[in-house]
Structure formats: structure tokens, C-alpha cells
Short mmCIF file of C-alpha atoms and ligand atoms in Angstrom, two decimals:
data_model
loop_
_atom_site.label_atom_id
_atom_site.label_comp_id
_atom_site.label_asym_id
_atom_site.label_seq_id
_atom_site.Cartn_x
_atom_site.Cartn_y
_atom_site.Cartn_z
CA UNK W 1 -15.41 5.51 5.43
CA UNK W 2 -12.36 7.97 5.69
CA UNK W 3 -13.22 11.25 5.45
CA UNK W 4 -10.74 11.78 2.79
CA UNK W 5 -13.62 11.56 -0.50
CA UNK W 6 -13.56 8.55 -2.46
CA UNK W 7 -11.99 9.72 -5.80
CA UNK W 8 -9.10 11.60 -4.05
CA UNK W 9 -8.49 8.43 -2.28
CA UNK W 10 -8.65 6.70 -5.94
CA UNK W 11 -6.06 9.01 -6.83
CA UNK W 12 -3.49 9.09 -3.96
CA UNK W 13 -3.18 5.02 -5.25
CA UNK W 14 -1.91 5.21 -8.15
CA UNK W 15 2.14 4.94 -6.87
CA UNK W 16 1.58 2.93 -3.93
CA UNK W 17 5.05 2.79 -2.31
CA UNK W 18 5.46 0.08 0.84
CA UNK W 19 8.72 0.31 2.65
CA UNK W 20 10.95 -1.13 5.94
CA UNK W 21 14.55 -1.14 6.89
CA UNK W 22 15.03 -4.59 5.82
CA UNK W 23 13.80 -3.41 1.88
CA UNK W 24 16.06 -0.64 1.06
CA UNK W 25 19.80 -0.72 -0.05
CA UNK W 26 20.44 2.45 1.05
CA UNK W 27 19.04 4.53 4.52
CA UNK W 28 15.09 4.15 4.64
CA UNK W 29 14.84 8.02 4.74
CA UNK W 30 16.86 8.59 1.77
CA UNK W 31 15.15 5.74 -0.18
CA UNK W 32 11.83 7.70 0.81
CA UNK W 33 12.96 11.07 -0.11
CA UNK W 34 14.06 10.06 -3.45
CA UNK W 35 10.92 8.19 -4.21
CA UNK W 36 8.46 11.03 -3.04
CA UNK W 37 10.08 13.12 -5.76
CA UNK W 38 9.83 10.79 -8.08
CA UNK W 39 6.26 10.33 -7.72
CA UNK W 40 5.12 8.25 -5.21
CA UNK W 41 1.57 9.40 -4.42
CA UNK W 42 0.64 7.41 -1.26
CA UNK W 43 3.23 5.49 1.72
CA UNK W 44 2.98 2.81 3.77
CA UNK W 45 5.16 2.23 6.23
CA UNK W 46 6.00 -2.02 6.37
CA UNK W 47 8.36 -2.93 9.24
CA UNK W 48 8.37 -6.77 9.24
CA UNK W 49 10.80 -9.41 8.88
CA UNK W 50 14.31 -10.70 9.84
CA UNK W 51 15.78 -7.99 11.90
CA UNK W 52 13.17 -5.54 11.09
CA UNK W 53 13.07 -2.66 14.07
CA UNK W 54 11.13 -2.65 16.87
CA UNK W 55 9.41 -0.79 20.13
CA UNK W 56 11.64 2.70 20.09
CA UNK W 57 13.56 2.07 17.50
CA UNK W 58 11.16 1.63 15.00
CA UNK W 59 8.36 4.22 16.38
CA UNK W 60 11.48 6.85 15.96
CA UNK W 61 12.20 5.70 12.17
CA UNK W 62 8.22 5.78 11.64
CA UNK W 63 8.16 9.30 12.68
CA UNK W 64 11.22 10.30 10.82
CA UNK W 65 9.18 8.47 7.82
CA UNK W 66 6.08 10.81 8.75
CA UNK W 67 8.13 14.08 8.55
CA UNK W 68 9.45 13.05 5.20
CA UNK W 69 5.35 12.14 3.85
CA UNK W 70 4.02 15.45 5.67
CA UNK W 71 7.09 17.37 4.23
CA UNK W 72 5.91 16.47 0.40
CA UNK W 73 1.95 16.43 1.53
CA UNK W 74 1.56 13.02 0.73
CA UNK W 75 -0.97 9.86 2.49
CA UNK W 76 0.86 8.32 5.33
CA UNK W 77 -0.02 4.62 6.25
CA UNK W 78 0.88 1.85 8.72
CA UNK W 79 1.12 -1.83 8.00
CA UNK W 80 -0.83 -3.70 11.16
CA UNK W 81 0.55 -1.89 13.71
CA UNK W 82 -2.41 -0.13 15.34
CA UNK W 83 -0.99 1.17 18.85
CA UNK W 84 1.70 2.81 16.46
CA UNK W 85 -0.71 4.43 14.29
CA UNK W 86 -2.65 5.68 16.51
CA UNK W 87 0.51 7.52 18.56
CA UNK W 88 1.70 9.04 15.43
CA UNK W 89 -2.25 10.30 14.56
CA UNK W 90 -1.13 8.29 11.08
CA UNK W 91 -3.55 9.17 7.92
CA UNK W 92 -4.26 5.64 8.14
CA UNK W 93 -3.97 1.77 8.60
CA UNK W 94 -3.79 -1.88 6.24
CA UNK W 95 -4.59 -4.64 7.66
CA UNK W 96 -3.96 -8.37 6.45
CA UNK W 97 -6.98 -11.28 7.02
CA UNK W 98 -5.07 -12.20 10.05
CA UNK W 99 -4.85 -9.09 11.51
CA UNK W 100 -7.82 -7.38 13.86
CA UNK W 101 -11.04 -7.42 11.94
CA UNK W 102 -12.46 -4.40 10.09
CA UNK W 103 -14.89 -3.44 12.30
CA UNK W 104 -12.51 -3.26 15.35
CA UNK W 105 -9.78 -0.81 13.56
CA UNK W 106 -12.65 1.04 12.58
CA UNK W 107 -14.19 1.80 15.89
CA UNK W 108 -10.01 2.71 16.78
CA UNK W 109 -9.99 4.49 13.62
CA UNK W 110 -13.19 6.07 12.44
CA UNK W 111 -12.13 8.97 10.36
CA UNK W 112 -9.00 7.29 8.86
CA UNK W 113 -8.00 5.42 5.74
CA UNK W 114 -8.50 1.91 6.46
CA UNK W 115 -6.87 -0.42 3.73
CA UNK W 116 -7.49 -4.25 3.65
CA UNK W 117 -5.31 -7.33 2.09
CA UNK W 118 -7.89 -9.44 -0.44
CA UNK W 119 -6.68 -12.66 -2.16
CA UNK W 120 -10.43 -14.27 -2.67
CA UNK W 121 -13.70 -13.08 -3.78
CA UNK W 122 -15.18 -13.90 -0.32
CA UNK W 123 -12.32 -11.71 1.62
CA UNK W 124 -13.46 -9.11 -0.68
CA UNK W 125 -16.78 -8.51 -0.72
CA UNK W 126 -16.41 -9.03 3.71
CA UNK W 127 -14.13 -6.08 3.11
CA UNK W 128 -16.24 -3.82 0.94
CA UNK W 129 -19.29 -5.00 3.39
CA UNK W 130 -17.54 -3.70 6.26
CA UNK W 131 -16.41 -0.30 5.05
CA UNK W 132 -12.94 -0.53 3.65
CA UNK W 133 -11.48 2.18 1.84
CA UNK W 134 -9.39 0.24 -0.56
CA UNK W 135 -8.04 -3.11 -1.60
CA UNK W 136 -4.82 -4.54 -2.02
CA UNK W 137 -5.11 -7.41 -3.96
CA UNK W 138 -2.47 -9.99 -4.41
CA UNK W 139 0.40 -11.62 -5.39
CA UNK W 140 -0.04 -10.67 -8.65
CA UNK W 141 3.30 -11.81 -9.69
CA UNK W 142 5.52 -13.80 -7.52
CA UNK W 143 7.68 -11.81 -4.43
CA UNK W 144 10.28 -12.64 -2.69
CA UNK W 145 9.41 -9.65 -0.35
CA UNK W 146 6.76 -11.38 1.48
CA UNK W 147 7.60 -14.85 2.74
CA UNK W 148 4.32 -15.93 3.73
CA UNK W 149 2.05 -14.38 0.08
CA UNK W 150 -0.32 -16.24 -0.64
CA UNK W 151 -0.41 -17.96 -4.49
CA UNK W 152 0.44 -16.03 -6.92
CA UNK W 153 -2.74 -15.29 -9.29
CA UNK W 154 -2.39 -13.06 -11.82
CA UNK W 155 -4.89 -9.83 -12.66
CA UNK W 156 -7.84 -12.53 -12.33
CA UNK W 157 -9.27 -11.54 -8.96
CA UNK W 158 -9.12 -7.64 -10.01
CA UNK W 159 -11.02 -8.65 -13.13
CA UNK W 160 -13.71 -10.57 -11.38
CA UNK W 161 -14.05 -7.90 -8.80
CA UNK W 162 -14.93 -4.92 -11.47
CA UNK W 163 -17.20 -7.82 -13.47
CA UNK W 164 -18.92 -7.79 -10.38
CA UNK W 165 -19.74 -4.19 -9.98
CA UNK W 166 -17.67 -3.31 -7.08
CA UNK W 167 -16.44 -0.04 -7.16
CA UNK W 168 -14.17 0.05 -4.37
CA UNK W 169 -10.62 1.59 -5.00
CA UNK W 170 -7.54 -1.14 -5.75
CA UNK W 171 -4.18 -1.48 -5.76
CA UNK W 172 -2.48 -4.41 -7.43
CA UNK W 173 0.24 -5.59 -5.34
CA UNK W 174 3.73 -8.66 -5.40
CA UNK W 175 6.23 -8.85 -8.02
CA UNK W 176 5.25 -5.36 -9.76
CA UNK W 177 7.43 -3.44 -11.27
CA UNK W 178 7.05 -0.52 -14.30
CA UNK W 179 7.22 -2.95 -17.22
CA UNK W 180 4.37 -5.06 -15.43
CA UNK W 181 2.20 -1.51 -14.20
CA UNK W 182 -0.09 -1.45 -17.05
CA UNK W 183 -1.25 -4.55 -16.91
CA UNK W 184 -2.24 -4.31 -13.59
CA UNK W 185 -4.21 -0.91 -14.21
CA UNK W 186 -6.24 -2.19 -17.61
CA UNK W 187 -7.21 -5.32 -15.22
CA UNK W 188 -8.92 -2.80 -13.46
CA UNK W 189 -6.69 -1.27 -10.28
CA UNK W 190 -6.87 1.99 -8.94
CA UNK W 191 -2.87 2.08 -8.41
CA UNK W 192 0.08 -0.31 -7.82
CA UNK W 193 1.81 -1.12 -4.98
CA UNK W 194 5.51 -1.68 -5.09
CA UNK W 195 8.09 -2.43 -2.82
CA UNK W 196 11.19 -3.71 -4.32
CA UNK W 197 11.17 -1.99 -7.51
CA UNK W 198 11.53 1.23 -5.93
CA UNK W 199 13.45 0.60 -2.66
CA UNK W 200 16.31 -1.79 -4.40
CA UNK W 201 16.51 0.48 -7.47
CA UNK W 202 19.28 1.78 -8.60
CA UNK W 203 17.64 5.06 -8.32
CA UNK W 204 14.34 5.19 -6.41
CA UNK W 205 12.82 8.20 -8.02
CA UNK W 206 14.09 7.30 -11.28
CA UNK W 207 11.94 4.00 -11.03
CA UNK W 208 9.04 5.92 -9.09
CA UNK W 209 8.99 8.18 -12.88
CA UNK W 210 8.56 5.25 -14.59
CA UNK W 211 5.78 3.88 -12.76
CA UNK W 212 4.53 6.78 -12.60
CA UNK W 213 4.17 7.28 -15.63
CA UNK W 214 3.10 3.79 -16.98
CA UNK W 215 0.07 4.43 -14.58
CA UNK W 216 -0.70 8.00 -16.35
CA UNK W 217 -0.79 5.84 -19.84
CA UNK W 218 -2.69 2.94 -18.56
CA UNK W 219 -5.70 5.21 -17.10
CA UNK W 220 -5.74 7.16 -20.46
CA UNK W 221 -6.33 3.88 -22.45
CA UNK W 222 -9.06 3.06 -19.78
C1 LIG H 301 3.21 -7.10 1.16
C2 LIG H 301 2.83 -8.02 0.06
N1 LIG H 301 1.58 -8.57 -0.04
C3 LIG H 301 1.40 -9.38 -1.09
S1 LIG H 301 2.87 -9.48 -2.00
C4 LIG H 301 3.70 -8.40 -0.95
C5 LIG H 301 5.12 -8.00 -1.16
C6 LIG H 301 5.27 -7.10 -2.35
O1 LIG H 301 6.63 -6.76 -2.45
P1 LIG H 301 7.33 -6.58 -3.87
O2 LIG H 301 6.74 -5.34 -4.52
O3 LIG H 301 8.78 -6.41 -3.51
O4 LIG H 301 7.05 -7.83 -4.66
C1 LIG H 302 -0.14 -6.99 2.25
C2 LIG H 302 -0.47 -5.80 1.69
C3 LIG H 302 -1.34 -5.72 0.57
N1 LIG H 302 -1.64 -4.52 0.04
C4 LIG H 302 -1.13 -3.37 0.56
C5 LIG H 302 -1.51 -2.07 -0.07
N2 LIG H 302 -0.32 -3.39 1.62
C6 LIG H 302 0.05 -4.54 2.23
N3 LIG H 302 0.82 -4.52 3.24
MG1 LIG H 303 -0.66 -7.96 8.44
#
């Protein structure tokens, strides 16, 4: 378990912003920026894809990413890449099912924020057996952002998890957006994660506001 406590973990997921070079219109940093002051609570830095950056390139755009996180005191997370996480002392790590397994990245990682990728009730309660500190469960909706998501399946699996008893924290994640947020969070998440809403808006901390704030809303109808 991170050291970070449980409910201020919950917390930090409510705007769950996911980001790469190959998502944003604009310059990665400036996409960041904008959403950080629009009230994205937690980052995770995604570099994957056709022509996404790699070796020095992208280690120097993660650590430019970094400054910008530690500059507005917010969670700073990195998508599979272990070795890279590890060099930048990042305040933590998600891994997907075919990544390492759990109890590897937590020997690497013992005091860190270890997030895992769930699509079925059995990857989920492996997860929450070995020690995760959160979910992110999905393709809600469909994505285009992630070529290889799994079926698309609704707020189901978030359901059955809480009808369960788990208590672990969530984040809904594919195809959300602010109109979509609530229903996510009244399923039973912690937080959303987004990555094209925010880093193809018009105006990234515009749209962070508005998700934002349909989380606030959701939580108070909870
Ligand atoms: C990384 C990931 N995992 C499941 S869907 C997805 C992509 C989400 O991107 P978007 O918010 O643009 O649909
Ligand atoms: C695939 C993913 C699922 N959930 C989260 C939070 N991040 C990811 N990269
Ligand atoms: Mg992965």
C-alpha cells in the first residue's frame, strides 16, 4: 500500500488526467498547465502510440511534465514504464494485465502509488488481493485513444465491484467526457479518467472545470 492514506488517494482521483505527445493539439506542457488550473487533481503521464517519444526524448518531456505536477503539488504517475519511474523518483506507477505483475512493481516500488487496469471481476479482485491502490476500470464508453481497449462495457463492472463490497478506490476510464462524468461517479467510481476531452479541447482547463465540477455534484448526490 502507498504510503499516501487511502482517502487522500480517493480524493486525488476524482480528475484523473492521462496525457502523451500524440494526444494533445497543442504543446504537451501547455496542454498540462492549462488543465492543472483547471482542476485536474491527479496525472499520468501516457507516452504510447504512432510516433509517440522515446529513450531521451521522452524521459526529458516526462521531467518537464514532473516540474509542471510538482509546480501545482499535484500526484504524478507513469503509464508502464518502470525504469522511467523509478529515475524520475515518480509518485507512482499503472500498470495494464500485460504489463509486470503486481507483486513485482511492488517489490520496485514499495512506498508508491501503484494503479492497475481491470476489465473483469477476476482481474479485479487479483488486483485488490495483491495490494493495488486503485482501479481503472474500462472502456466505459468507446475510445478511439486506445487502439487495443478492450469491449466497451458500460458502468456494469464498477457496479458489481461496490455490490461486492470492495472498497478499493476507482476511476472510470474510455470515451468520458463531462456530460458522461456523473454517470460514471453514481456507478460507484472514485474519479474519472480522461484523456481526450481535456487534451483535444478547445480549452483544456475550461473542460477540466467542467469535469470538475460534474464530479463535485455527483459525490454530493452519493
Ligand atoms: C488508456 C485507456 N484504457 C482504456 S480506454 C483508454 C483510453 C481513454 O482515452 P479517452 O479518454 O480519450 O477515451
Ligand atoms: C489503461 C489505463 C486504465 N486506467 C488508468 C487510470 N490508466 C491507464 N493507463
Ligand atoms: Mg500497459
Amino acid at each position: 500500500m502507498s504510503n499516501l492514506k487511502n482517502e487522500t488517494l480517493r480524493e486525488a482521483l476524482g480528475v484523473y488526467f492521462i496525457m502523451g505527445s500524440q494526444n494533445c493539439i497543442t504543446s504537451p506542457q501547455k496542454t498540462l498547465d492549462l488543465a492543472l488550473n483547471g482542476g485536474v487533481s491527479i496525472f499520468q503521464f501516457r507516452e504510447k502510440g504512432e510516433g509517440a517519444f522515446v529513450g531521451t526524448e521522452k524521459r526529458q518531456l516526462a521531467k518537464e511534465l514532473q516540474a509542471i505536477c510538482r509546480k501545482n503539488n499535484t500526484l504524478f504517475i507513469v503509464n508502464d514504464d518502470l525504469e522511467l519511474a523509478k529515475e524520475l523518483d515518480a509518485d507512482g506507477i499503472h500498470i495494464g494485465q500485460d504489463d509486470e505483475d503486481l507483486q513485482y512493481v511492488r517489490r520496485e516500488f514499495p512506498d508508491k502509488i501503484i494503479g492497475i487496469s481491470a476489465h473483469t471481476l477476476e482481474e479485479v479482485e487479483k488486483a485488490v488481493a495483491g495490494g493495488a491502490d486503485y482501479l481503472g476500470v474500462g472502456p466505459i464508453y468507446a475510445t478511439e485513444t486506445k487502439k487495443d481497449a478492450k469491449e466497451v462495457k458500460g458502468t456494469t463492472l464498477i457496479e458489481q465491484i461496490r455490490d461486492l463490497g470492495y472498497t478499493i478506490p476507482i476511476v472510470g476510464i474510455g470515451g468520458i467526457n463531462a456530460k458522461r462524468t456523473q454517470e460514471v461517479i453514481l456507478a460507484g467510481a472514485d474519479g474519472v479518467s480522461v484523456i481526450t476531452a481535456i487534451s483535444k479541447a478547445e480549452s483544456p482547463d475550461k473542460a477540466s472545470q467542467e469535469i470538475k465540477s460534474e464530479v463535485t455534484q455527483a459525490k454530493k448526490i452519493k
